[in-house]
Amino acid sequence: MIKNLFLYNSLIGEKVKFEPIASNNVGIYVCGPTVYSEVHLGNCRTFISFDVIVRYLKFLGYNVRYVRNITDAGHLENDADFGEDKISKKAKIEQLEPMEIVQKYTLDFHNVMSLFNTLPPSIEPTATGHIIEQIEMIKSIIKNGYAYEVNGSVYFDVKKYINDGYQYGKLSGRDIDELISGSRDLQGQQEKKNPSDFALWKNASKQHIMKWPSPWGTGFPGWHLECSAMGAKYLGDQIDIHGGGMDLKFPHHECEIAQGVSANNVDPVKYWMHANMLTLNGKRMSKSTGNTLLPEEIFSGENEILKKAFSPLVVRFFMLQAHYRSVLDFSSVALSASEKGFNKLMEAKKVLSNVKFVQKNINTELDSQIVNLIEACYKHMNDDFNTPQTIATLFELVSIVNTCNNANSFGEISKETFIYLQKTMNGFILDVLGLDNLDSQSNDKSAQLVELMLSIRNEAKNNKNYALSDQIRNQLNEIGITIKDGKEGTTYSIT
Ligand code: AMP
Ligand code: ZN
């Protein structure tokens, strides 16, 4: 397949043609969660956005290596260079070992991701598992003259980097003069040559739990370093795509660029991609302000802002109805509308899978209309992963299928177009958008099982084996399936 993908590179603020560094192989790195609490729905939006991006790259036939890390050390409160490690802080509150906190919330994250039907990354490296790589990277940065040691901590020298002609601030558009001339009075800033310098390694106090030996004494890595070290280790000194939420542009990703350039003398990322924020009541969903919703609250409906519960795939569909670079506001009303759309799409997919092709006279206009719409699905996804436009086009195909479906047969188009249509609908709905209707599939299976039990019971009754037929009825009753024998046959209800 000829690939014609364009994506928005946030480094230059433009849509550009995607050309991987190494022919058909694509490396993508996405900043993963800091596992000190449950992921909120905002975090999930970013991971779902990148899940669709990875899925579409695979769908186009690229060999994708997808690396998404777990931050399990070095991320300090307020995303700053001083203060307590977020994980150690939570460990004290919950009276657990930091690694118990890491385990608990990593499992929660994996569970939520699989409910949302996101594909697992190819590699999921942790910061604590890559301390050696991080120390090696710091050594290279020091050797190249872009970092200095003070009291067992190592800081990146932003001024030296700029003086040598590099652009610190090129991703986030921050005014670097302002950063450099900023206040020096903040806690922990006294050691730095300039307030904009950032920590690569921090000297650990006695009370600090998560610490490791290093050439500069016992300490721990700065938060920005892990992604640079692990990205380079698994995807090379220059990565095709690096992603994360918009809020990570500064300082996290800006620092990653400076680290990569100063350690390896190459821009570490070819295409930067940033997903926009999920908001609640118009404000960014954020753990620090408490303006959050947990996925579990939506699946159970247990939150006062929700009118009812919603399934994970409806929530996924709701998110994909917005473009990943647009802000999306969460509301129960919007989710209800998405639920209707989702059910309609699933129903049409089922109809299209079951409909028989019976060749009639070919309506060439209809045939080419369908081919054009199929091509539009690719066109929209090739246009910076435009999922809302793709979904709108799938709906146009759905209404054609519903109009033309005549007693479960369809034949006004060529067989070739029909097969292309079936393949495209399934491919986009299941493989690209990841909208596999897991819930209804398992419901379908349960319904089939109950029907099977009822037919065995019927046979037992016909053979006058009332002991078996009663046993089946009673045992189904015990698990909440009530059977009613009527004139029209046996029906059941589930309580
Ligand atoms: P964290 O665990 O705080 O490092 O965040 C994990 C990911 O979630 C990062 O890529 C963040 O940019 C992203 N994120 C945080 N809040 C939101 C939000 N309200 N909407 C979308 N993404 C978010
Ligand atoms: Zn990162």
Short mmCIF file of C-alpha atoms and ligand atoms in Angstrom, two decimals:
data_model
loop_
_atom_site.label_atom_id
_atom_site.label_comp_id
_atom_site.label_asym_id
_atom_site.label_seq_id
_atom_site.Cartn_x
_atom_site.Cartn_y
_atom_site.Cartn_z
CA MET A 1 0.00 0.00 0.00
CA ILE A 2 1.30 3.48 -0.83
CA LYS A 3 1.51 5.39 2.37
CA ASN A 4 0.52 9.02 2.38
CA LEU A 5 0.32 9.94 6.02
CA PHE A 6 0.57 13.53 7.18
CA LEU A 7 0.94 14.41 10.82
CA TYR A 8 1.16 17.58 12.85
CA ASN A 9 4.66 18.05 14.16
CA SER A 10 4.31 20.24 17.24
CA LEU A 11 7.97 21.24 17.00
CA ILE A 12 7.31 23.29 13.87
CA GLY A 13 3.56 23.74 14.27
CA GLU A 14 2.77 22.28 10.85
CA LYS A 15 1.34 19.19 9.23
CA VAL A 16 4.09 17.37 7.37
CA LYS A 17 4.42 14.16 5.41
CA PHE A 18 5.46 11.30 7.65
CA GLU A 19 8.69 9.70 6.54
CA PRO A 20 10.20 7.26 9.02
CA ILE A 21 13.94 7.37 9.62
CA ALA A 22 14.44 3.70 8.75
CA SER A 23 12.21 2.80 5.77
CA ASN A 24 9.21 0.81 7.00
CA ASN A 25 10.15 0.70 10.69
CA VAL A 26 8.58 3.19 13.05
CA GLY A 27 9.73 3.87 16.60
CA ILE A 28 7.26 5.68 18.83
CA TYR A 29 7.82 6.71 22.44
CA VAL A 30 4.96 7.92 24.63
CA CYS A 31 5.45 9.24 28.15
CA GLY A 32 3.62 6.86 30.46
CA PRO A 33 2.02 7.48 33.83
CA THR A 34 3.64 8.23 37.17
CA VAL A 35 2.23 5.35 39.14
CA TYR A 36 1.42 6.96 42.49
CA SER A 37 -2.38 6.98 42.15
CA GLU A 38 -5.18 5.72 39.92
CA VAL A 39 -5.10 7.09 36.38
CA HIS A 40 -7.90 9.59 35.80
CA LEU A 41 -9.94 9.91 32.64
CA GLY A 42 -7.71 12.75 31.38
CA ASN A 43 -4.64 10.51 31.46
CA CYS A 44 -6.67 7.84 29.67
CA ARG A 45 -7.56 10.25 26.86
CA THR A 46 -3.89 10.78 26.02
CA PHE A 47 -3.16 7.05 26.04
CA ILE A 48 -6.24 6.30 23.92
CA SER A 49 -5.18 9.01 21.42
CA PHE A 50 -1.78 7.40 21.01
CA ASP A 51 -3.31 3.94 20.90
CA VAL A 52 -5.21 4.96 17.76
CA ILE A 53 -2.06 6.52 16.29
CA VAL A 54 -0.12 3.28 16.86
CA ARG A 55 -3.02 1.21 15.53
CA TYR A 56 -3.24 3.25 12.34
CA LEU A 57 0.53 3.07 11.74
CA LYS A 58 0.24 -0.72 12.03
CA PHE A 59 -2.85 -0.76 9.82
CA LEU A 60 -0.87 1.04 7.12
CA GLY A 61 1.67 -1.77 7.27
CA TYR A 62 4.51 -0.16 9.24
CA ASN A 63 6.57 -2.26 11.64
CA VAL A 64 5.94 -0.39 14.83
CA ARG A 65 7.96 -0.52 18.03
CA TYR A 66 5.89 1.24 20.65
CA VAL A 67 7.64 2.18 23.89
CA ARG A 68 5.60 3.61 26.76
CA ASN A 69 7.36 3.96 30.08
CA ILE A 70 6.28 3.69 33.68
CA THR A 71 7.61 6.49 35.90
CA ASP A 72 8.33 4.83 39.21
CA ALA A 73 11.00 7.18 40.63
CA GLY A 74 12.37 10.69 40.24
CA HIS A 75 9.09 12.54 39.62
CA LEU A 76 8.92 15.06 42.47
CA GLU A 77 5.86 16.90 43.79
CA ASN A 78 4.79 19.90 41.71
CA ASP A 79 6.90 18.50 38.84
CA ALA A 80 9.77 20.47 40.41
CA ASP A 81 13.47 19.90 41.07
CA PHE A 82 12.98 19.80 44.82
CA GLY A 83 10.57 18.30 47.31
CA GLU A 84 9.38 14.77 47.88
CA ASP A 85 9.18 11.96 45.32
CA LYS A 86 5.48 11.50 44.45
CA ILE A 87 5.73 7.74 44.99
CA SER A 88 7.57 7.89 48.33
CA LYS A 89 5.06 10.46 49.56
CA LYS A 90 2.13 8.18 48.72
CA ALA A 91 3.97 5.20 50.28
CA LYS A 92 4.14 7.07 53.59
CA ILE A 93 0.44 7.95 53.42
CA GLU A 94 -0.63 4.40 52.59
CA GLN A 95 2.03 2.88 54.90
CA LEU A 96 3.41 0.73 52.12
CA GLU A 97 6.78 0.21 50.48
CA PRO A 98 7.27 2.55 47.48
CA MET A 99 7.46 -0.53 45.26
CA GLU A 100 4.09 -1.71 46.61
CA ILE A 101 2.65 1.63 45.50
CA VAL A 102 4.29 1.18 42.09
CA GLN A 103 2.91 -2.35 41.75
CA LYS A 104 -0.58 -1.42 42.90
CA TYR A 105 -1.01 1.50 40.51
CA THR A 106 0.75 -0.16 37.59
CA LEU A 107 -1.77 -3.01 37.84
CA ASP A 108 -4.62 -0.51 38.04
CA PHE A 109 -3.27 1.28 34.95
CA HIS A 110 -2.95 -1.97 32.97
CA ASN A 111 -6.44 -3.01 33.96
CA VAL A 112 -7.96 0.31 32.87
CA MET A 113 -5.99 0.29 29.61
CA SER A 114 -7.24 -3.18 28.75
CA LEU A 115 -10.86 -2.20 29.55
CA PHE A 116 -10.44 0.65 27.07
CA ASN A 117 -9.15 -1.91 24.57
CA THR A 118 -5.77 -0.20 24.11
CA LEU A 119 -2.93 -2.32 22.76
CA PRO A 120 -0.06 -2.96 25.17
CA PRO A 121 3.21 -1.27 24.19
CA SER A 122 6.02 -3.38 22.70
CA ILE A 123 8.25 -2.36 25.62
CA GLU A 124 7.20 -0.82 28.93
CA PRO A 125 10.44 0.21 30.64
CA THR A 126 10.63 1.63 34.15
CA ALA A 127 12.82 4.45 35.48
CA THR A 128 14.10 2.28 38.37
CA GLY A 129 15.08 -0.43 35.90
CA HIS A 130 17.28 2.00 33.95
CA ILE A 131 19.35 3.83 36.55
CA ILE A 132 22.61 2.70 34.92
CA GLU A 133 21.55 4.02 31.50
CA GLN A 134 20.58 7.34 33.09
CA ILE A 135 23.93 7.65 34.88
CA GLU A 136 25.73 6.92 31.60
CA MET A 137 23.74 9.62 29.84
CA ILE A 138 24.61 12.17 32.55
CA LYS A 139 28.29 11.25 32.16
CA SER A 140 28.07 11.99 28.42
CA ILE A 141 26.34 15.34 29.04
CA ILE A 142 29.03 16.32 31.60
CA LYS A 143 31.78 15.18 29.22
CA ASN A 144 30.33 17.34 26.45
CA GLY A 145 30.31 20.33 28.81
CA TYR A 146 26.57 20.83 29.31
CA ALA A 147 26.19 19.83 32.96
CA TYR A 148 27.89 20.60 36.26
CA GLU A 149 27.99 18.99 39.67
CA VAL A 150 27.18 20.77 42.93
CA ASN A 151 26.99 19.03 46.32
CA GLY A 152 26.32 15.63 44.83
CA SER A 153 23.66 16.89 42.41
CA VAL A 154 24.12 17.40 38.68
CA TYR A 155 22.34 20.18 36.77
CA PHE A 156 21.96 20.86 33.09
CA ASP A 157 23.61 24.14 32.08
CA VAL A 158 20.91 25.84 30.01
CA LYS A 159 22.89 29.07 29.47
CA LYS A 160 25.90 27.21 28.04
CA TYR A 161 23.55 25.25 25.76
CA ILE A 162 22.01 28.48 24.45
CA ASN A 163 25.36 30.24 24.13
CA ASP A 164 26.51 27.38 21.91
CA GLY A 165 23.68 28.17 19.52
CA TYR A 166 21.04 25.64 20.59
CA GLN A 167 17.45 26.71 21.05
CA TYR A 168 16.15 25.85 24.50
CA GLY A 169 12.43 26.72 24.27
CA LYS A 170 11.96 25.77 20.62
CA LEU A 171 9.27 23.20 21.37
CA SER A 172 7.30 25.09 23.99
CA GLY A 173 7.89 28.60 22.64
CA ARG A 174 9.00 29.75 26.10
CA ASP A 175 10.94 32.96 26.32
CA ILE A 176 14.28 31.78 27.51
CA ASP A 177 15.54 35.23 28.64
CA GLU A 178 12.62 35.34 31.02
CA LEU A 179 13.45 31.88 32.33
CA ILE A 180 17.09 32.72 32.86
CA SER A 181 16.47 36.00 34.59
CA GLY A 182 13.76 34.48 36.83
CA SER A 183 13.85 34.32 40.61
CA ARG A 184 16.69 32.53 42.37
CA ASP A 185 14.99 32.50 45.74
CA LEU A 186 12.94 29.39 45.29
CA GLN A 187 13.75 26.48 47.54
CA GLY A 188 16.51 24.29 46.12
CA GLN A 189 17.44 26.83 43.46
CA GLN A 190 20.53 28.17 45.23
CA GLU A 191 22.75 25.41 43.91
CA LYS A 192 21.95 26.18 40.29
CA LYS A 193 23.93 28.61 38.16
CA ASN A 194 20.65 29.78 36.65
CA PRO A 195 17.04 29.13 37.69
CA SER A 196 16.28 27.56 34.31
CA ASP A 197 18.92 24.85 34.85
CA PHE A 198 17.28 21.55 35.62
CA ALA A 199 18.33 18.51 37.63
CA LEU A 200 19.83 15.47 35.93
CA TRP A 201 20.76 13.86 39.25
CA LYS A 202 19.75 14.84 42.76
CA ASN A 203 21.67 14.21 45.91
CA ALA A 204 19.41 12.23 48.27
CA SER A 205 18.87 13.21 51.87
CA LYS A 206 18.98 10.53 54.59
CA GLN A 207 15.17 10.41 54.69
CA HIS A 208 14.82 9.94 50.92
CA ILE A 209 13.90 6.28 50.35
CA MET A 210 14.39 5.66 46.62
CA LYS A 211 18.08 6.28 45.99
CA TRP A 212 21.01 4.71 44.18
CA PRO A 213 24.83 4.99 44.20
CA SER A 214 26.36 7.12 41.45
CA PRO A 215 29.71 8.78 40.63
CA TRP A 216 28.31 11.89 42.39
CA GLY A 217 27.16 10.14 45.56
CA THR A 218 23.88 8.54 46.58
CA GLY A 219 20.91 10.07 44.84
CA PHE A 220 18.23 9.67 42.22
CA PRO A 221 17.71 10.75 38.59
CA GLY A 222 15.85 13.88 37.50
CA TRP A 223 12.38 13.20 36.07
CA HIS A 224 13.17 14.30 32.50
CA LEU A 225 16.15 12.00 32.16
CA GLU A 226 14.41 8.62 32.19
CA CYS A 227 12.54 9.22 28.92
CA SER A 228 15.72 10.40 27.17
CA ALA A 229 17.72 7.39 28.37
CA MET A 230 15.05 4.76 27.73
CA GLY A 231 13.97 6.27 24.41
CA ALA A 232 17.56 6.21 23.13
CA LYS A 233 18.14 2.70 24.46
CA TYR A 234 15.15 1.11 22.75
CA LEU A 235 14.53 3.37 19.75
CA GLY A 236 17.92 4.91 18.97
CA ASP A 237 19.44 8.36 19.43
CA GLN A 238 16.80 9.76 17.09
CA ILE A 239 13.22 8.54 17.49
CA ASP A 240 10.58 8.84 14.78
CA ILE A 241 7.67 9.95 16.96
CA HIS A 242 7.61 11.12 20.56
CA GLY A 243 4.26 11.79 22.17
CA GLY A 244 2.58 12.81 25.36
CA GLY A 245 -0.03 15.21 26.66
CA MET A 246 0.20 18.91 25.79
CA ASP A 247 1.10 19.72 29.40
CA LEU A 248 4.39 17.83 29.02
CA LYS A 249 5.79 20.18 26.37
CA PHE A 250 7.45 22.25 29.06
CA PRO A 251 9.57 21.51 30.92
CA HIS A 252 9.56 17.74 30.34
CA HIS A 253 9.91 17.49 26.56
CA GLU A 254 11.92 20.69 26.19
CA CYS A 255 14.44 19.19 28.63
CA GLU A 256 14.41 15.89 26.74
CA ILE A 257 15.49 17.70 23.57
CA ALA A 258 18.34 19.47 25.42
CA GLN A 259 19.47 16.19 27.02
CA GLY A 260 19.40 14.26 23.75
CA VAL A 261 21.24 16.95 21.79
CA SER A 262 23.92 17.46 24.44
CA ALA A 263 24.51 13.73 25.06
CA ASN A 264 24.29 12.35 21.52
CA ASN A 265 24.73 15.40 19.33
CA VAL A 266 21.51 14.78 17.44
CA ASP A 267 17.94 16.06 17.78
CA PRO A 268 16.37 13.16 19.68
CA VAL A 269 12.97 13.27 17.95
CA LYS A 270 11.90 13.69 14.32
CA TYR A 271 8.18 14.25 14.94
CA TRP A 272 6.79 15.57 18.23
CA MET A 273 3.09 14.88 18.79
CA HIS A 274 0.99 16.28 21.62
CA ALA A 275 -2.50 15.25 22.61
CA ASN A 276 -4.87 17.88 23.92
CA MET A 277 -6.54 17.90 27.31
CA LEU A 278 -9.75 16.43 28.59
CA THR A 279 -11.61 19.01 30.61
CA LEU A 280 -14.33 18.75 33.22
CA ASN A 281 -16.58 21.79 33.74
CA GLY A 282 -14.33 23.63 31.31
CA LYS A 283 -11.20 23.09 33.41
CA ARG A 284 -8.37 20.69 32.74
CA MET A 285 -8.81 17.35 34.44
CA SER A 286 -5.93 17.22 36.85
CA LYS A 287 -4.99 15.24 39.89
CA SER A 288 -3.45 18.25 41.62
CA THR A 289 -6.66 20.33 41.55
CA GLY A 290 -8.92 17.38 42.31
CA ASN A 291 -10.93 18.12 39.14
CA THR A 292 -10.97 14.49 38.04
CA LEU A 293 -13.15 11.54 37.19
CA LEU A 294 -11.93 7.99 37.57
CA PRO A 295 -12.71 5.46 34.82
CA GLU A 296 -14.27 3.19 37.43
CA GLU A 297 -16.77 5.90 38.42
CA ILE A 298 -17.98 6.07 34.82
CA PHE A 299 -18.23 2.31 34.38
CA SER A 300 -20.30 2.04 37.59
CA GLY A 301 -22.18 5.34 37.20
CA GLU A 302 -21.19 6.20 40.77
CA ASN A 303 -20.56 9.90 40.52
CA GLU A 304 -23.14 12.64 40.95
CA ILE A 305 -22.36 14.22 37.59
CA LEU A 306 -23.40 11.05 35.77
CA LYS A 307 -26.97 10.15 34.93
CA LYS A 308 -26.04 6.50 34.38
CA ALA A 309 -23.14 4.09 33.89
CA PHE A 310 -21.29 3.93 30.57
CA SER A 311 -19.25 1.09 29.15
CA PRO A 312 -15.51 1.58 28.48
CA LEU A 313 -15.96 1.34 24.71
CA VAL A 314 -18.64 4.03 24.70
CA VAL A 315 -16.20 6.28 26.58
CA ARG A 316 -13.48 5.39 24.05
CA PHE A 317 -15.85 6.19 21.19
CA PHE A 318 -16.77 9.51 22.84
CA MET A 319 -13.10 10.44 22.97
CA LEU A 320 -12.47 9.50 19.34
CA GLN A 321 -15.34 11.70 18.22
CA ALA A 322 -12.99 14.61 18.95
CA HIS A 323 -9.67 15.16 17.19
CA TYR A 324 -6.70 14.38 19.45
CA ARG A 325 -5.43 17.98 19.14
CA SER A 326 -8.75 19.53 20.25
CA VAL A 327 -9.79 20.12 23.82
CA LEU A 328 -12.62 17.78 24.80
CA ASP A 329 -15.06 18.56 27.59
CA PHE A 330 -16.55 15.67 29.47
CA SER A 331 -20.29 15.57 30.18
CA SER A 332 -22.92 12.96 30.87
CA VAL A 333 -25.12 14.39 28.08
CA ALA A 334 -22.33 14.12 25.51
CA LEU A 335 -21.64 10.55 26.62
CA SER A 336 -25.31 9.61 26.18
CA ALA A 337 -25.20 10.93 22.61
CA SER A 338 -22.02 8.94 21.98
CA GLU A 339 -23.66 5.82 23.34
CA LYS A 340 -26.42 6.10 20.72
CA GLY A 341 -23.87 6.61 17.96
CA PHE A 342 -21.73 3.74 19.18
CA ASN A 343 -24.69 1.33 19.27
CA LYS A 344 -25.74 2.41 15.78
CA LEU A 345 -22.24 1.78 14.44
CA MET A 346 -22.01 -1.63 16.10
CA GLU A 347 -25.43 -2.60 14.77
CA ALA A 348 -24.46 -1.62 11.23
CA LYS A 349 -21.20 -3.56 11.52
CA LYS A 350 -23.21 -6.63 12.53
CA VAL A 351 -25.67 -6.14 9.66
CA LEU A 352 -22.81 -5.79 7.20
CA SER A 353 -21.09 -8.94 8.49
CA ASN A 354 -24.29 -10.97 8.21
CA VAL A 355 -25.79 -9.53 5.03
CA LYS A 356 -25.66 -11.87 2.03
CA PHE A 357 -24.29 -10.66 -1.25
CA VAL A 358 -26.81 -11.43 -3.99
CA GLN A 359 -25.73 -9.82 -7.24
CA LYS A 360 -28.40 -7.59 -8.81
CA ASN A 361 -28.06 -4.93 -11.48
CA ILE A 362 -25.09 -2.81 -10.57
CA ASN A 363 -25.90 0.78 -9.67
CA THR A 364 -22.64 2.33 -10.83
CA GLU A 365 -23.36 5.63 -9.10
CA LEU A 366 -23.87 3.87 -5.77
CA ASP A 367 -20.83 1.71 -6.38
CA SER A 368 -18.55 4.69 -6.90
CA GLN A 369 -20.16 6.58 -4.02
CA ILE A 370 -19.20 3.70 -1.71
CA VAL A 371 -15.67 3.49 -3.10
CA ASN A 372 -15.26 7.26 -2.59
CA LEU A 373 -16.45 7.03 1.00
CA ILE A 374 -14.07 4.16 1.71
CA GLU A 375 -11.22 6.20 0.30
CA ALA A 376 -12.34 9.14 2.42
CA CYS A 377 -11.80 7.01 5.56
CA TYR A 378 -8.13 6.66 4.60
CA LYS A 379 -7.93 10.30 3.58
CA HIS A 380 -9.18 11.48 6.96
CA MET A 381 -6.90 9.19 8.96
CA ASN A 382 -3.98 10.21 6.73
CA ASP A 383 -4.79 13.81 7.60
CA ASP A 384 -3.21 13.81 11.07
CA PHE A 385 -5.34 10.95 12.38
CA ASN A 386 -8.66 12.75 12.01
CA THR A 387 -10.88 10.28 13.87
CA PRO A 388 -14.03 12.49 14.03
CA GLN A 389 -14.08 12.85 10.23
CA THR A 390 -13.41 9.14 9.81
CA ILE A 391 -16.29 8.30 12.14
CA ALA A 392 -18.59 10.70 10.26
CA THR A 393 -17.67 8.92 7.00
CA LEU A 394 -18.30 5.51 8.55
CA PHE A 395 -21.77 6.76 9.48
CA GLU A 396 -22.41 7.74 5.86
CA LEU A 397 -21.50 4.18 4.88
CA VAL A 398 -23.76 2.88 7.64
CA SER A 399 -26.78 4.73 6.28
CA ILE A 400 -26.11 3.42 2.77
CA VAL A 401 -25.92 -0.13 4.13
CA ASN A 402 -29.16 0.36 6.07
CA THR A 403 -30.98 1.82 3.05
CA CYS A 404 -29.81 -0.83 0.61
CA ASN A 405 -30.20 -3.81 2.91
CA ASN A 406 -33.20 -5.63 1.51
CA ALA A 407 -34.30 -8.60 3.65
CA ASN A 408 -30.68 -9.16 4.62
CA SER A 409 -29.37 -9.15 1.11
CA PHE A 410 -27.38 -6.55 -0.73
CA GLY A 411 -26.34 -6.65 -4.37
CA GLU A 412 -26.58 -3.28 -6.13
CA ILE A 413 -22.80 -2.95 -6.17
CA SER A 414 -20.02 -5.12 -7.58
CA LYS A 415 -18.84 -8.05 -5.49
CA GLU A 416 -15.40 -6.47 -5.37
CA THR A 417 -16.79 -3.25 -3.88
CA PHE A 418 -18.90 -5.23 -1.43
CA ILE A 419 -15.84 -7.10 -0.13
CA TYR A 420 -13.86 -3.84 -0.01
CA LEU A 421 -16.71 -2.29 2.01
CA GLN A 422 -16.86 -5.16 4.51
CA LYS A 423 -13.09 -5.16 4.91
CA THR A 424 -12.91 -1.38 5.37
CA MET A 425 -15.74 -1.18 7.90
CA ASN A 426 -14.25 -3.99 9.97
CA GLY A 427 -10.71 -2.69 9.57
CA PHE A 428 -11.54 0.88 10.65
CA ILE A 429 -13.99 0.00 13.40
CA LEU A 430 -12.03 -2.87 14.95
CA ASP A 431 -8.35 -2.45 14.04
CA VAL A 432 -7.99 1.32 13.75
CA LEU A 433 -10.54 2.75 16.18
CA GLY A 434 -10.31 -0.27 18.48
CA LEU A 435 -14.07 -0.39 18.95
CA ASP A 436 -14.36 -4.12 19.35
CA ASN A 437 -17.68 -4.61 21.00
CA LEU A 438 -16.34 -6.83 23.76
CA ASP A 439 -19.35 -6.29 26.03
CA SER A 440 -21.96 -7.29 23.53
CA GLN A 441 -19.79 -10.13 22.31
CA SER A 442 -19.70 -11.63 25.78
CA ASN A 443 -23.43 -10.92 26.17
CA ASP A 444 -24.04 -12.71 22.87
CA LYS A 445 -22.07 -15.69 24.15
CA SER A 446 -24.05 -15.79 27.44
CA ALA A 447 -27.31 -15.67 25.48
CA GLN A 448 -26.13 -18.55 23.31
CA LEU A 449 -25.25 -20.56 26.42
CA VAL A 450 -28.69 -20.00 27.99
CA GLU A 451 -30.37 -21.03 24.72
CA LEU A 452 -28.24 -24.18 24.72
CA MET A 453 -29.32 -25.05 28.29
CA LEU A 454 -32.97 -24.46 27.35
CA SER A 455 -32.76 -26.80 24.39
CA ILE A 456 -31.15 -29.53 26.57
CA ARG A 457 -33.98 -28.98 29.07
CA ASN A 458 -36.57 -29.28 26.31
CA GLU A 459 -35.07 -32.51 25.13
CA ALA A 460 -35.09 -33.85 28.71
CA LYS A 461 -38.78 -32.93 29.00
CA ASN A 462 -39.59 -34.66 25.70
CA ASN A 463 -37.83 -37.75 27.04
CA LYS A 464 -39.85 -37.44 30.26
CA ASN A 465 -36.60 -36.92 32.19
CA TYR A 466 -38.25 -34.42 34.56
CA ALA A 467 -35.50 -34.77 37.15
CA LEU A 468 -32.98 -33.28 34.67
CA SER A 469 -35.32 -30.60 33.32
CA ASP A 470 -36.14 -29.43 36.89
CA GLN A 471 -32.49 -29.47 37.81
CA ILE A 472 -31.66 -27.21 34.87
CA ARG A 473 -34.49 -24.80 35.75
CA ASN A 474 -33.56 -24.69 39.45
CA GLN A 475 -29.87 -24.22 38.86
CA LEU A 476 -30.43 -21.47 36.29
CA ASN A 477 -32.76 -19.86 38.82
CA GLU A 478 -30.01 -19.97 41.46
CA ILE A 479 -27.73 -17.90 39.24
CA GLY A 480 -30.47 -15.38 38.53
CA ILE A 481 -31.88 -16.71 35.24
CA THR A 482 -35.64 -17.19 35.57
CA ILE A 483 -37.40 -19.51 33.12
CA LYS A 484 -41.01 -19.16 32.05
CA ASP A 485 -42.81 -21.91 30.11
CA GLY A 486 -45.57 -20.46 27.97
CA LYS A 487 -47.73 -21.33 24.99
CA GLU A 488 -45.19 -19.88 22.61
CA GLY A 489 -42.31 -21.82 24.12
CA THR A 490 -39.84 -21.11 26.89
CA THR A 491 -38.56 -17.61 27.62
CA TYR A 492 -36.15 -16.39 30.24
CA SER A 493 -35.19 -13.24 32.07
CA ILE A 494 -31.95 -12.34 33.83
CA THR A 495 -32.11 -10.58 37.18
P1 AMP B 1 1.21 11.84 34.56
O1 AMP B 1 0.95 10.52 35.20
O2 AMP B 1 0.74 13.01 35.38
O3 AMP B 1 2.66 12.00 34.14
O4 AMP B 1 0.32 11.91 33.22
C1 AMP B 1 0.26 10.88 32.29
C2 AMP B 1 -0.20 11.42 30.94
O5 AMP B 1 -1.52 11.95 31.03
C3 AMP B 1 0.67 12.55 30.40
O6 AMP B 1 0.92 12.33 29.01
C4 AMP B 1 -0.17 13.78 30.59
O7 AMP B 1 0.10 14.76 29.62
C5 AMP B 1 -1.56 13.22 30.38
N1 AMP B 1 -2.63 14.04 30.98
C6 AMP B 1 -2.70 14.54 32.23
N2 AMP B 1 -3.85 15.25 32.42
C7 AMP B 1 -4.54 15.17 31.25
C8 AMP B 1 -5.82 15.67 30.79
N3 AMP B 1 -6.62 16.38 31.57
N4 AMP B 1 -6.20 15.37 29.51
C9 AMP B 1 -5.40 14.63 28.70
N5 AMP B 1 -4.20 14.14 29.07
C10 AMP B 1 -3.76 14.39 30.33
ZN ZN B 2 8.50 11.38 29.53
#
